[in-house]
Structures are given as C-alpha cells and as structure tokens.
Amino acid sequence: MRSFALSGAFALTEPDHGSDIAGGLATTARFDEEAGNGEGRWIIDGAKRWIGGAATADLIAVFARDVADSQVKVFLVPRASWGLSMDTMVGKVALRPMENSTIRFAGVEVPESARLRQVNSWRDVNRILRVMRSDVAWIATGLQAGALGAALAYVKKREQFGRPVSGYQLVQEKLARILGNLTASLGMVVQLSAQQDAGNYVDANSALAKMQTARMARESAALAREVLGGNGILLENDAARFFADAEAVYSYEGTHEVTALIVGRALTGESAFV
C-alpha cells in the first residue's frame, strides 16, 4: 500500500445502518470448517453502501458480524470474489472526485488468513474510528482554507457600484469570520495530532475535533459562497464545491449528533446513546 501497488477500500456503512452501525451491523460472517477443500472458509453475506474507492480497490476491508459470537470482525475480500457485486452510486452533489459504491455479498468465501486478527469486537473498531475522525477534522480545516482562498480570489477582482467588492465592510466581516473559524480549527487539529503523536488517543478528543471543525467548516463555506453572491453557486468559482463538500463532511465519519454524544458521555459519565 505504501508503494501504491495495492489499493484498498473501507467497507463499514450499510444501506440500513449508519449512525447505529455499532449495534445494527447486519452483514454476517460464518465460519464453515468444511468449505475450501476442508481447510475452512468464512462465508460473508450482506451489503455495504457509501464505500469509497471500492470499484478500483484490490481488496475491500469488510466489517461483518460473526454469527458464532455476534462480535464484529474484519475480512480482506478481493474485489473480484465470486458472489460479490457492486454498483457505483450516482447523483452525488458533494465529494465528486471519489466514487462511492453499494456492494452486495452473497456467499462470498475468504480464508481465515484474510481475517484481520486485531479486530475482534466493536471496541477494536472504535480504535480505528478514533483515528479516522482526526483525519476528517483535518479535512474540515483544509476545506475552510480552500473556501477562504476562493472567496478572496473572487472579491479582489469583482467590482460592484464602481469599486472592488473586497473594499466593502460587510464582505470583509465575512472574510474575517472565515479566518477566525479556520484559525480555531487549525489550532484544535494541531493540538489533537500532537496528542496522538505522543500516543494519547482519546475518543472524546477526536470526536470533539471532528464535531467542531465540521460545524465551523459548514459556516465558513456558506460565508464564502455568500460573498460571491449568485456566482457562488457556479463550479467555476470553487466556492460552490467547498459549500457542497462541507455538507458531506458534516455528516460522515460520525454525524454532528453522534460525535456530540461521545463528548457528552465523556463529560458526564452517562451514555445518552439508545
């Protein structure tokens, strides 16, 4: 993977389960000792949705519930496996460079060697999500930098009422708010990464960073679109792309509500999850 000779996809979310995936994960894995010429094989059934890069991946990391102990496990499934089929999702308004797929598994067989041995429960999956939410917090921060750059590029060349738009007070106020959001987000993710580099991984910290930076990204992208006026909805001006992507970032790798409940649980010691 480091040399890009091998590509993979992360298949956790399902058609009917997103925020409730911890308890609702419906894709199953059953170990059959007699399958695979008597060597034993895992049989995977179910479906996944919103899987980025699946159409070109060599291996798909499939999260499935072991029917024997009801624990979540992960299997590296070759994309060309018999019984695996997929469709590319169309009509997305955001994150358009990445193709997402719906994948179906009908008796897909993989050997025991394809199982990732360090993932044996949802607690182990949470260790993965803890890191991924930190990555998304950086994405939300970079998105704001892009939105600010797009807004500045536009207002410096656009003139209305005989003068550059950049010279109007209300435009400058919006630009200042974007910079404030961006600076606050950058400070948060830098500190979070410093903690993690030191080996300190805390669910509530990564959830808070993802929640807050995504919320500010949503506001920043909207302000950037706003200073462009009607031209802000044109893709050629870039602000529209950041505006749409901010909506996606706000919801994936833990919705605002789910990340807030993770933080709330750490604050109060009480779980509000149903």
PDB file of C-alpha atoms in Angstrom:
ATOM      1  CA  MET A   1       0.000   0.000   0.000  1.00  0.00           C
ATOM      2  CA  ARG A   2       2.870   2.373   0.708  1.00  0.00           C
ATOM      3  CA  SER A   3       4.127   1.947  -2.838  1.00  0.00           C
ATOM      4  CA  PHE A   4       0.577   2.191  -4.257  1.00  0.00           C
ATOM      5  CA  ALA A   5       0.979  -1.278  -5.764  1.00  0.00           C
ATOM      6  CA  LEU A   6      -2.077  -2.338  -3.741  1.00  0.00           C
ATOM      7  CA  SER A   7      -5.256  -0.357  -3.153  1.00  0.00           C
ATOM      8  CA  GLY A   8      -7.984  -0.970  -0.625  1.00  0.00           C
ATOM      9  CA  ALA A   9     -11.426   0.205   0.470  1.00  0.00           C
ATOM     10  CA  PHE A  10     -13.045   0.509   3.909  1.00  0.00           C
ATOM     11  CA  ALA A  11     -16.483  -1.148   3.988  1.00  0.00           C
ATOM     12  CA  LEU A  12     -18.322  -0.442   7.244  1.00  0.00           C
ATOM     13  CA  THR A  13     -21.501   1.546   6.475  1.00  0.00           C
ATOM     14  CA  GLU A  14     -24.552  -0.386   5.270  1.00  0.00           C
ATOM     15  CA  PRO A  15     -27.721   0.549   3.335  1.00  0.00           C
ATOM     16  CA  ASP A  16     -29.819   0.491   6.507  1.00  0.00           C
ATOM     17  CA  HIS A  17     -27.178   1.261   9.128  1.00  0.00           C
ATOM     18  CA  GLY A  18     -25.002   4.327   9.541  1.00  0.00           C
ATOM     19  CA  SER A  19     -25.119   6.026  12.931  1.00  0.00           C
ATOM     20  CA  ASP A  20     -26.405   2.816  14.552  1.00  0.00           C
ATOM     21  CA  ILE A  21     -23.826   0.581  12.919  1.00  0.00           C
ATOM     22  CA  ALA A  22     -22.284  -0.464  16.258  1.00  0.00           C
ATOM     23  CA  GLY A  23     -25.347  -2.452  17.265  1.00  0.00           C
ATOM     24  CA  GLY A  24     -27.085  -2.701  13.930  1.00  0.00           C
ATOM     25  CA  LEU A  25     -24.355  -4.067  11.667  1.00  0.00           C
ATOM     26  CA  ALA A  26     -26.213  -6.669   9.599  1.00  0.00           C
ATOM     27  CA  THR A  27     -23.549  -8.120   7.301  1.00  0.00           C
ATOM     28  CA  THR A  28     -22.652 -11.558   8.630  1.00  0.00           C
ATOM     29  CA  ALA A  29     -19.644 -13.855   8.550  1.00  0.00           C
ATOM     30  CA  ARG A  30     -19.978 -17.574   9.229  1.00  0.00           C
ATOM     31  CA  PHE A  31     -17.045 -19.949   9.527  1.00  0.00           C
ATOM     32  CA  ASP A  32     -17.571 -23.222   7.659  1.00  0.00           C
ATOM     33  CA  GLU A  33     -14.970 -25.820   8.628  1.00  0.00           C
ATOM     34  CA  GLU A  34     -15.762 -27.982   5.597  1.00  0.00           C
ATOM     35  CA  ALA A  35     -15.588 -25.258   2.927  1.00  0.00           C
ATOM     36  CA  GLY A  36     -12.492 -24.643   0.823  1.00  0.00           C
ATOM     37  CA  ASN A  37     -11.435 -28.263   0.336  1.00  0.00           C
ATOM     38  CA  GLY A  38     -11.777 -28.943   4.035  1.00  0.00           C
ATOM     39  CA  GLU A  39      -9.485 -26.106   5.110  1.00  0.00           C
ATOM     40  CA  GLY A  40     -12.360 -23.978   6.354  1.00  0.00           C
ATOM     41  CA  ARG A  41     -13.635 -20.697   4.931  1.00  0.00           C
ATOM     42  CA  TRP A  42     -15.525 -17.639   6.124  1.00  0.00           C
ATOM     43  CA  ILE A  43     -18.834 -17.117   4.316  1.00  0.00           C
ATOM     44  CA  ILE A  44     -19.904 -13.468   4.079  1.00  0.00           C
ATOM     45  CA  ASP A  45     -23.449 -12.289   3.322  1.00  0.00           C
ATOM     46  CA  GLY A  46     -24.936  -8.816   3.375  1.00  0.00           C
ATOM     47  CA  ALA A  47     -24.499  -5.385   1.812  1.00  0.00           C
ATOM     48  CA  LYS A  48     -22.437  -2.226   2.215  1.00  0.00           C
ATOM     49  CA  ARG A  49     -23.100   1.312   0.983  1.00  0.00           C
ATOM     50  CA  TRP A  50     -21.150   4.555   0.539  1.00  0.00           C
ATOM     51  CA  ILE A  51     -17.901   2.616   0.107  1.00  0.00           C
ATOM     52  CA  GLY A  52     -15.339   4.960  -1.397  1.00  0.00           C
ATOM     53  CA  GLY A  53     -12.893   3.607  -3.940  1.00  0.00           C
ATOM     54  CA  ALA A  54     -14.431   0.137  -3.960  1.00  0.00           C
ATOM     55  CA  ALA A  55     -14.766  -0.010  -7.744  1.00  0.00           C
ATOM     56  CA  THR A  56     -10.982   0.148  -8.211  1.00  0.00           C
ATOM     57  CA  ALA A  57      -9.776  -1.471  -4.984  1.00  0.00           C
ATOM     58  CA  ASP A  58      -7.767  -4.682  -4.999  1.00  0.00           C
ATOM     59  CA  LEU A  59      -9.007  -5.609  -1.521  1.00  0.00           C
ATOM     60  CA  ILE A  60     -12.052  -4.469   0.418  1.00  0.00           C
ATOM     61  CA  ALA A  61     -11.891  -4.454   4.221  1.00  0.00           C
ATOM     62  CA  VAL A  62     -15.355  -5.786   5.063  1.00  0.00           C
ATOM     63  CA  PHE A  63     -16.745  -5.417   8.578  1.00  0.00           C
ATOM     64  CA  ALA A  64     -19.111  -8.288   9.394  1.00  0.00           C
ATOM     65  CA  ARG A  65     -20.735  -9.762  12.475  1.00  0.00           C
ATOM     66  CA  ASP A  66     -19.546 -13.257  13.349  1.00  0.00           C
ATOM     67  CA  VAL A  67     -22.703 -15.361  13.742  1.00  0.00           C
ATOM     68  CA  ALA A  68     -20.945 -17.546  16.324  1.00  0.00           C
ATOM     69  CA  ASP A  69     -20.243 -14.855  18.922  1.00  0.00           C
ATOM     70  CA  SER A  70     -22.038 -11.769  17.485  1.00  0.00           C
ATOM     71  CA  GLN A  71     -18.749  -9.829  17.536  1.00  0.00           C
ATOM     72  CA  VAL A  72     -17.628  -7.576  14.690  1.00  0.00           C
ATOM     73  CA  LYS A  73     -14.660  -8.800  12.681  1.00  0.00           C
ATOM     74  CA  VAL A  74     -12.896  -7.605   9.522  1.00  0.00           C
ATOM     75  CA  PHE A  75     -12.053  -9.549   6.387  1.00  0.00           C
ATOM     76  CA  LEU A  76      -9.918  -8.583   3.385  1.00  0.00           C
ATOM     77  CA  VAL A  77     -12.086  -9.532   0.429  1.00  0.00           C
ATOM     78  CA  PRO A  78     -10.735  -9.372  -3.152  1.00  0.00           C
ATOM     79  CA  ARG A  79     -12.934  -7.196  -5.353  1.00  0.00           C
ATOM     80  CA  ALA A  80     -13.138  -9.961  -7.959  1.00  0.00           C
ATOM     81  CA  SER A  81     -14.510 -12.534  -5.492  1.00  0.00           C
ATOM     82  CA  TRP A  82     -17.312 -14.830  -6.653  1.00  0.00           C
ATOM     83  CA  GLY A  83     -20.600 -13.678  -5.121  1.00  0.00           C
ATOM     84  CA  LEU A  84     -19.521 -10.036  -4.785  1.00  0.00           C
ATOM     85  CA  SER A  85     -21.291  -7.438  -6.909  1.00  0.00           C
ATOM     86  CA  MET A  86     -21.396  -3.661  -6.785  1.00  0.00           C
ATOM     87  CA  ASP A  87     -22.948  -0.576  -8.330  1.00  0.00           C
ATOM     88  CA  THR A  88     -21.426   2.888  -8.469  1.00  0.00           C
ATOM     89  CA  MET A  89     -23.608   5.466  -6.756  1.00  0.00           C
ATOM     90  CA  VAL A  90     -24.644   8.369  -8.975  1.00  0.00           C
ATOM     91  CA  GLY A  91     -26.154  11.791  -8.376  1.00  0.00           C
ATOM     92  CA  LYS A  92     -23.828  12.947  -5.577  1.00  0.00           C
ATOM     93  CA  VAL A  93     -23.627  16.713  -5.128  1.00  0.00           C
ATOM     94  CA  ALA A  94     -20.507  16.567  -2.949  1.00  0.00           C
ATOM     95  CA  LEU A  95     -17.138  14.780  -2.798  1.00  0.00           C
ATOM     96  CA  ARG A  96     -17.488  14.117  -6.513  1.00  0.00           C
ATOM     97  CA  PRO A  97     -13.849  13.105  -7.198  1.00  0.00           C
ATOM     98  CA  MET A  98     -14.402   9.946  -5.112  1.00  0.00           C
ATOM     99  CA  GLU A  99     -16.640   7.208  -6.479  1.00  0.00           C
ATOM    100  CA  ASN A 100     -18.799   5.504  -3.860  1.00  0.00           C
ATOM    101  CA  SER A 101     -20.356   2.085  -4.333  1.00  0.00           C
ATOM    102  CA  THR A 102     -23.072  -0.158  -2.996  1.00  0.00           C
ATOM    103  CA  ILE A 103     -21.659  -3.670  -2.528  1.00  0.00           C
ATOM    104  CA  ARG A 104     -23.566  -6.924  -2.146  1.00  0.00           C
ATOM    105  CA  PHE A 105     -22.145 -10.158  -0.717  1.00  0.00           C
ATOM    106  CA  ALA A 106     -23.884 -13.441  -1.493  1.00  0.00           C
ATOM    107  CA  GLY A 107     -21.959 -16.370  -0.044  1.00  0.00           C
ATOM    108  CA  VAL A 108     -18.561 -14.735  -0.598  1.00  0.00           C
ATOM    109  CA  GLU A 109     -15.818 -17.042   0.686  1.00  0.00           C
ATOM    110  CA  VAL A 110     -12.488 -15.980   2.168  1.00  0.00           C
ATOM    111  CA  PRO A 111      -9.885 -17.997   4.123  1.00  0.00           C
ATOM    112  CA  GLU A 112      -9.055 -17.485   7.785  1.00  0.00           C
ATOM    113  CA  SER A 113      -5.824 -15.802   6.665  1.00  0.00           C
ATOM    114  CA  ALA A 114      -7.952 -12.969   5.222  1.00  0.00           C
ATOM    115  CA  ARG A 115      -9.268 -12.036   8.671  1.00  0.00           C
ATOM    116  CA  LEU A 116      -7.574  -9.143  10.466  1.00  0.00           C
ATOM    117  CA  ARG A 117      -6.663 -10.729  13.783  1.00  0.00           C
ATOM    118  CA  GLN A 118      -6.503  -7.488  15.794  1.00  0.00           C
ATOM    119  CA  VAL A 119     -10.200  -6.665  15.268  1.00  0.00           C
ATOM    120  CA  ASN A 120     -12.412  -8.909  17.374  1.00  0.00           C
ATOM    121  CA  SER A 121     -15.103  -6.578  18.710  1.00  0.00           C
ATOM    122  CA  TRP A 122     -16.677  -3.156  18.271  1.00  0.00           C
ATOM    123  CA  ARG A 123     -14.185  -1.835  20.815  1.00  0.00           C
ATOM    124  CA  ASP A 124     -11.436  -2.623  18.319  1.00  0.00           C
ATOM    125  CA  VAL A 125     -13.381  -0.917  15.529  1.00  0.00           C
ATOM    126  CA  ASN A 126     -13.625   2.176  17.723  1.00  0.00           C
ATOM    127  CA  ARG A 127      -9.833   2.332  17.836  1.00  0.00           C
ATOM    128  CA  ILE A 128      -9.904   2.699  14.049  1.00  0.00           C
ATOM    129  CA  LEU A 129     -12.672   5.317  14.031  1.00  0.00           C
ATOM    130  CA  ARG A 130     -10.821   7.321  16.676  1.00  0.00           C
ATOM    131  CA  VAL A 131      -8.006   7.907  14.187  1.00  0.00           C
ATOM    132  CA  MET A 132     -10.279   8.405  11.173  1.00  0.00           C
ATOM    133  CA  ARG A 133     -12.273  11.165  12.890  1.00  0.00           C
ATOM    134  CA  SER A 134      -8.997  13.002  13.451  1.00  0.00           C
ATOM    135  CA  ASP A 135      -8.278  12.785   9.726  1.00  0.00           C
ATOM    136  CA  VAL A 136     -11.717  14.189   8.906  1.00  0.00           C
ATOM    137  CA  ALA A 137     -11.120  17.088  11.301  1.00  0.00           C
ATOM    138  CA  TRP A 138      -8.070  17.973   9.212  1.00  0.00           C
ATOM    139  CA  ILE A 139     -10.174  17.709   6.057  1.00  0.00           C
ATOM    140  CA  ALA A 140     -12.734  20.112   7.535  1.00  0.00           C
ATOM    141  CA  THR A 141      -9.919  22.508   8.385  1.00  0.00           C
ATOM    142  CA  GLY A 142      -8.353  22.354   4.926  1.00  0.00           C
ATOM    143  CA  LEU A 143     -11.777  22.831   3.390  1.00  0.00           C
ATOM    144  CA  GLN A 144     -12.071  26.171   5.195  1.00  0.00           C
ATOM    145  CA  ALA A 145      -8.685  27.272   3.896  1.00  0.00           C
ATOM    146  CA  GLY A 146      -9.845  26.459   0.384  1.00  0.00           C
ATOM    147  CA  ALA A 147     -13.111  28.331   0.869  1.00  0.00           C
ATOM    148  CA  LEU A 148     -11.255  31.406   2.125  1.00  0.00           C
ATOM    149  CA  GLY A 149      -8.872  31.282  -0.822  1.00  0.00           C
ATOM    150  CA  ALA A 150     -11.746  31.033  -3.286  1.00  0.00           C
ATOM    151  CA  ALA A 151     -13.595  33.928  -1.664  1.00  0.00           C
ATOM    152  CA  LEU A 152     -10.513  36.169  -1.615  1.00  0.00           C
ATOM    153  CA  ALA A 153      -9.680  35.433  -5.245  1.00  0.00           C
ATOM    154  CA  TYR A 154     -13.184  36.429  -6.278  1.00  0.00           C
ATOM    155  CA  VAL A 155     -13.741  39.590  -4.218  1.00  0.00           C
ATOM    156  CA  LYS A 156     -10.401  41.070  -5.263  1.00  0.00           C
ATOM    157  CA  LYS A 157     -11.378  41.020  -8.940  1.00  0.00           C
ATOM    158  CA  ARG A 158     -15.132  41.634  -8.684  1.00  0.00           C
ATOM    159  CA  GLU A 159     -16.442  45.195  -8.838  1.00  0.00           C
ATOM    160  CA  GLN A 160     -19.893  46.479  -7.882  1.00  0.00           C
ATOM    161  CA  PHE A 161     -21.123  50.074  -7.569  1.00  0.00           C
ATOM    162  CA  GLY A 162     -17.878  51.253  -9.123  1.00  0.00           C
ATOM    163  CA  ARG A 163     -15.459  49.754  -6.609  1.00  0.00           C
ATOM    164  CA  PRO A 164     -13.914  46.357  -5.721  1.00  0.00           C
ATOM    165  CA  VAL A 165     -16.184  44.145  -3.628  1.00  0.00           C
ATOM    166  CA  SER A 166     -13.228  43.491  -1.305  1.00  0.00           C
ATOM    167  CA  GLY A 167     -13.463  47.070  -0.045  1.00  0.00           C
ATOM    168  CA  TYR A 168     -16.930  46.723   1.445  1.00  0.00           C
ATOM    169  CA  GLN A 169     -17.279  46.389   5.190  1.00  0.00           C
ATOM    170  CA  LEU A 170     -19.786  43.531   5.202  1.00  0.00           C
ATOM    171  CA  VAL A 171     -17.638  41.496   2.821  1.00  0.00           C
ATOM    172  CA  GLN A 172     -14.566  41.990   4.997  1.00  0.00           C
ATOM    173  CA  GLU A 173     -16.548  40.994   8.092  1.00  0.00           C
ATOM    174  CA  LYS A 174     -17.484  37.681   6.477  1.00  0.00           C
ATOM    175  CA  LEU A 175     -13.906  37.048   5.394  1.00  0.00           C
ATOM    176  CA  ALA A 176     -12.716  37.755   8.933  1.00  0.00           C
ATOM    177  CA  ARG A 177     -15.204  35.248  10.337  1.00  0.00           C
ATOM    178  CA  ILE A 178     -13.965  32.584   7.937  1.00  0.00           C
ATOM    179  CA  LEU A 179     -10.383  33.247   9.025  1.00  0.00           C
ATOM    180  CA  GLY A 180     -11.447  33.075  12.673  1.00  0.00           C
ATOM    181  CA  ASN A 181     -13.086  29.697  12.128  1.00  0.00           C
ATOM    182  CA  LEU A 182     -10.094  28.438  10.177  1.00  0.00           C
ATOM    183  CA  THR A 183      -7.603  29.584  12.822  1.00  0.00           C
ATOM    184  CA  ALA A 184      -9.607  28.000  15.641  1.00  0.00           C
ATOM    185  CA  SER A 185      -9.920  24.757  13.688  1.00  0.00           C
ATOM    186  CA  LEU A 186      -6.223  24.672  12.868  1.00  0.00           C
ATOM    187  CA  GLY A 187      -5.296  25.173  16.491  1.00  0.00           C
ATOM    188  CA  MET A 188      -7.571  22.313  17.526  1.00  0.00           C
ATOM    189  CA  VAL A 189      -6.331  19.772  14.979  1.00  0.00           C
ATOM    190  CA  VAL A 190      -2.661  20.630  15.542  1.00  0.00           C
ATOM    191  CA  GLN A 191      -3.085  20.018  19.269  1.00  0.00           C
ATOM    192  CA  LEU A 192      -5.010  16.800  18.628  1.00  0.00           C
ATOM    193  CA  SER A 193      -2.295  15.499  16.305  1.00  0.00           C
ATOM    194  CA  ALA A 194       0.375  16.390  18.862  1.00  0.00           C
ATOM    195  CA  GLN A 195      -1.503  14.348  21.473  1.00  0.00           C
ATOM    196  CA  GLN A 196      -1.813  11.383  19.144  1.00  0.00           C
ATOM    197  CA  ASP A 197       1.839  11.595  18.106  1.00  0.00           C
ATOM    198  CA  ALA A 198       2.599  11.232  21.814  1.00  0.00           C
ATOM    199  CA  GLY A 199       0.448   8.088  21.926  1.00  0.00           C
ATOM    200  CA  ASN A 200      -2.552   9.704  23.637  1.00  0.00           C
ATOM    201  CA  TYR A 201      -5.655   8.589  21.730  1.00  0.00           C
ATOM    202  CA  VAL A 202      -8.960   9.601  23.338  1.00  0.00           C
ATOM    203  CA  ASP A 203     -12.355   9.037  21.697  1.00  0.00           C
ATOM    204  CA  ALA A 204     -13.832  12.245  23.073  1.00  0.00           C
ATOM    205  CA  ASN A 205     -10.920  14.353  21.808  1.00  0.00           C
ATOM    206  CA  SER A 206     -11.152  13.170  18.219  1.00  0.00           C
ATOM    207  CA  ALA A 207     -14.951  13.350  18.333  1.00  0.00           C
ATOM    208  CA  LEU A 208     -14.832  16.916  19.638  1.00  0.00           C
ATOM    209  CA  ALA A 209     -12.366  17.955  16.943  1.00  0.00           C
ATOM    210  CA  LYS A 210     -14.436  16.386  14.189  1.00  0.00           C
ATOM    211  CA  MET A 211     -17.673  17.874  15.536  1.00  0.00           C
ATOM    212  CA  GLN A 212     -16.331  21.405  15.970  1.00  0.00           C
ATOM    213  CA  THR A 213     -14.245  21.712  12.801  1.00  0.00           C
ATOM    214  CA  ALA A 214     -17.056  20.291  10.662  1.00  0.00           C
ATOM    215  CA  ARG A 215     -19.524  22.734  12.193  1.00  0.00           C
ATOM    216  CA  MET A 216     -17.200  25.661  11.524  1.00  0.00           C
ATOM    217  CA  ALA A 217     -16.475  24.367   8.020  1.00  0.00           C
ATOM    218  CA  ARG A 218     -20.179  24.451   7.274  1.00  0.00           C
ATOM    219  CA  GLU A 219     -20.382  28.093   8.368  1.00  0.00           C
ATOM    220  CA  SER A 220     -17.143  29.088   6.636  1.00  0.00           C
ATOM    221  CA  ALA A 221     -18.151  27.528   3.322  1.00  0.00           C
ATOM    222  CA  ALA A 222     -21.556  29.216   3.492  1.00  0.00           C
ATOM    223  CA  LEU A 223     -19.933  32.599   4.145  1.00  0.00           C
ATOM    224  CA  ALA A 224     -17.533  32.085   1.235  1.00  0.00           C
ATOM    225  CA  ARG A 225     -20.428  31.223  -1.053  1.00  0.00           C
ATOM    226  CA  GLU A 226     -22.297  34.268   0.256  1.00  0.00           C
ATOM    227  CA  VAL A 227     -19.642  36.837  -0.630  1.00  0.00           C
ATOM    228  CA  LEU A 228     -19.709  35.561  -4.212  1.00  0.00           C
ATOM    229  CA  GLY A 229     -23.423  36.253  -4.467  1.00  0.00           C
ATOM    230  CA  GLY A 230     -25.165  34.400  -7.268  1.00  0.00           C
ATOM    231  CA  ASN A 231     -21.831  33.473  -8.794  1.00  0.00           C
ATOM    232  CA  GLY A 232     -21.159  31.430  -5.669  1.00  0.00           C
ATOM    233  CA  ILE A 233     -23.234  28.549  -6.999  1.00  0.00           C
ATOM    234  CA  LEU A 234     -21.083  28.203 -10.132  1.00  0.00           C
ATOM    235  CA  LEU A 235     -18.461  25.461 -10.007  1.00  0.00           C
ATOM    236  CA  GLU A 236     -16.010  27.642 -11.915  1.00  0.00           C
ATOM    237  CA  ASN A 237     -15.596  29.843  -8.835  1.00  0.00           C
ATOM    238  CA  ASP A 238     -14.715  26.954  -6.447  1.00  0.00           C
ATOM    239  CA  ALA A 239     -16.794  28.244  -3.532  1.00  0.00           C
ATOM    240  CA  ALA A 240     -19.699  26.015  -4.584  1.00  0.00           C
ATOM    241  CA  ARG A 241     -17.504  22.923  -4.356  1.00  0.00           C
ATOM    242  CA  PHE A 242     -16.410  23.745  -0.814  1.00  0.00           C
ATOM    243  CA  PHE A 243     -20.004  24.609   0.102  1.00  0.00           C
ATOM    244  CA  ALA A 244     -21.225  21.181  -1.041  1.00  0.00           C
ATOM    245  CA  ASP A 245     -18.301  19.269   0.448  1.00  0.00           C
ATOM    246  CA  ALA A 246     -18.820  20.929   3.834  1.00  0.00           C
ATOM    247  CA  GLU A 247     -22.280  19.376   3.979  1.00  0.00           C
ATOM    248  CA  ALA A 248     -20.806  15.921   3.384  1.00  0.00           C
ATOM    249  CA  VAL A 249     -18.000  16.363   5.926  1.00  0.00           C
ATOM    250  CA  TYR A 250     -20.564  17.484   8.499  1.00  0.00           C
ATOM    251  CA  SER A 251     -22.236  14.058   8.309  1.00  0.00           C
ATOM    252  CA  TYR A 252     -19.645  11.381   7.583  1.00  0.00           C
ATOM    253  CA  GLU A 253     -17.265   9.597  10.000  1.00  0.00           C
ATOM    254  CA  GLY A 254     -19.691  10.411  12.796  1.00  0.00           C
ATOM    255  CA  THR A 255     -22.595  12.833  12.402  1.00  0.00           C
ATOM    256  CA  HIS A 256     -22.666  16.012  14.469  1.00  0.00           C
ATOM    257  CA  GLU A 257     -25.137  14.395  16.841  1.00  0.00           C
ATOM    258  CA  VAL A 258     -23.163  11.174  17.317  1.00  0.00           C
ATOM    259  CA  THR A 259     -19.864  12.961  17.926  1.00  0.00           C
ATOM    260  CA  ALA A 260     -21.623  15.302  20.371  1.00  0.00           C
ATOM    261  CA  LEU A 261     -22.932  12.313  22.336  1.00  0.00           C
ATOM    262  CA  ILE A 262     -19.426  10.825  22.521  1.00  0.00           C
ATOM    263  CA  VAL A 263     -18.201  14.105  24.001  1.00  0.00           C
ATOM    264  CA  GLY A 264     -21.225  14.323  26.293  1.00  0.00           C
ATOM    265  CA  ARG A 265     -20.594  10.818  27.603  1.00  0.00           C
ATOM    266  CA  ALA A 266     -17.033  11.768  28.495  1.00  0.00           C
ATOM    267  CA  LEU A 267     -18.206  14.955  30.225  1.00  0.00           C
ATOM    268  CA  THR A 268     -20.971  13.417  32.300  1.00  0.00           C
ATOM    269  CA  GLY A 269     -20.076   9.777  32.645  1.00  0.00           C
ATOM    270  CA  GLU A 270     -23.553   8.927  31.349  1.00  0.00           C
ATOM    271  CA  SER A 271     -24.270   7.430  27.922  1.00  0.00           C
ATOM    272  CA  ALA A 272     -27.184   9.027  26.054  1.00  0.00           C
ATOM    273  CA  PHE A 273     -26.970   6.534  23.192  1.00  0.00           C
ATOM    274  CA  VAL A 274     -30.125   4.481  22.719  1.00  0.00           C
TER     275      VAL A 274
END
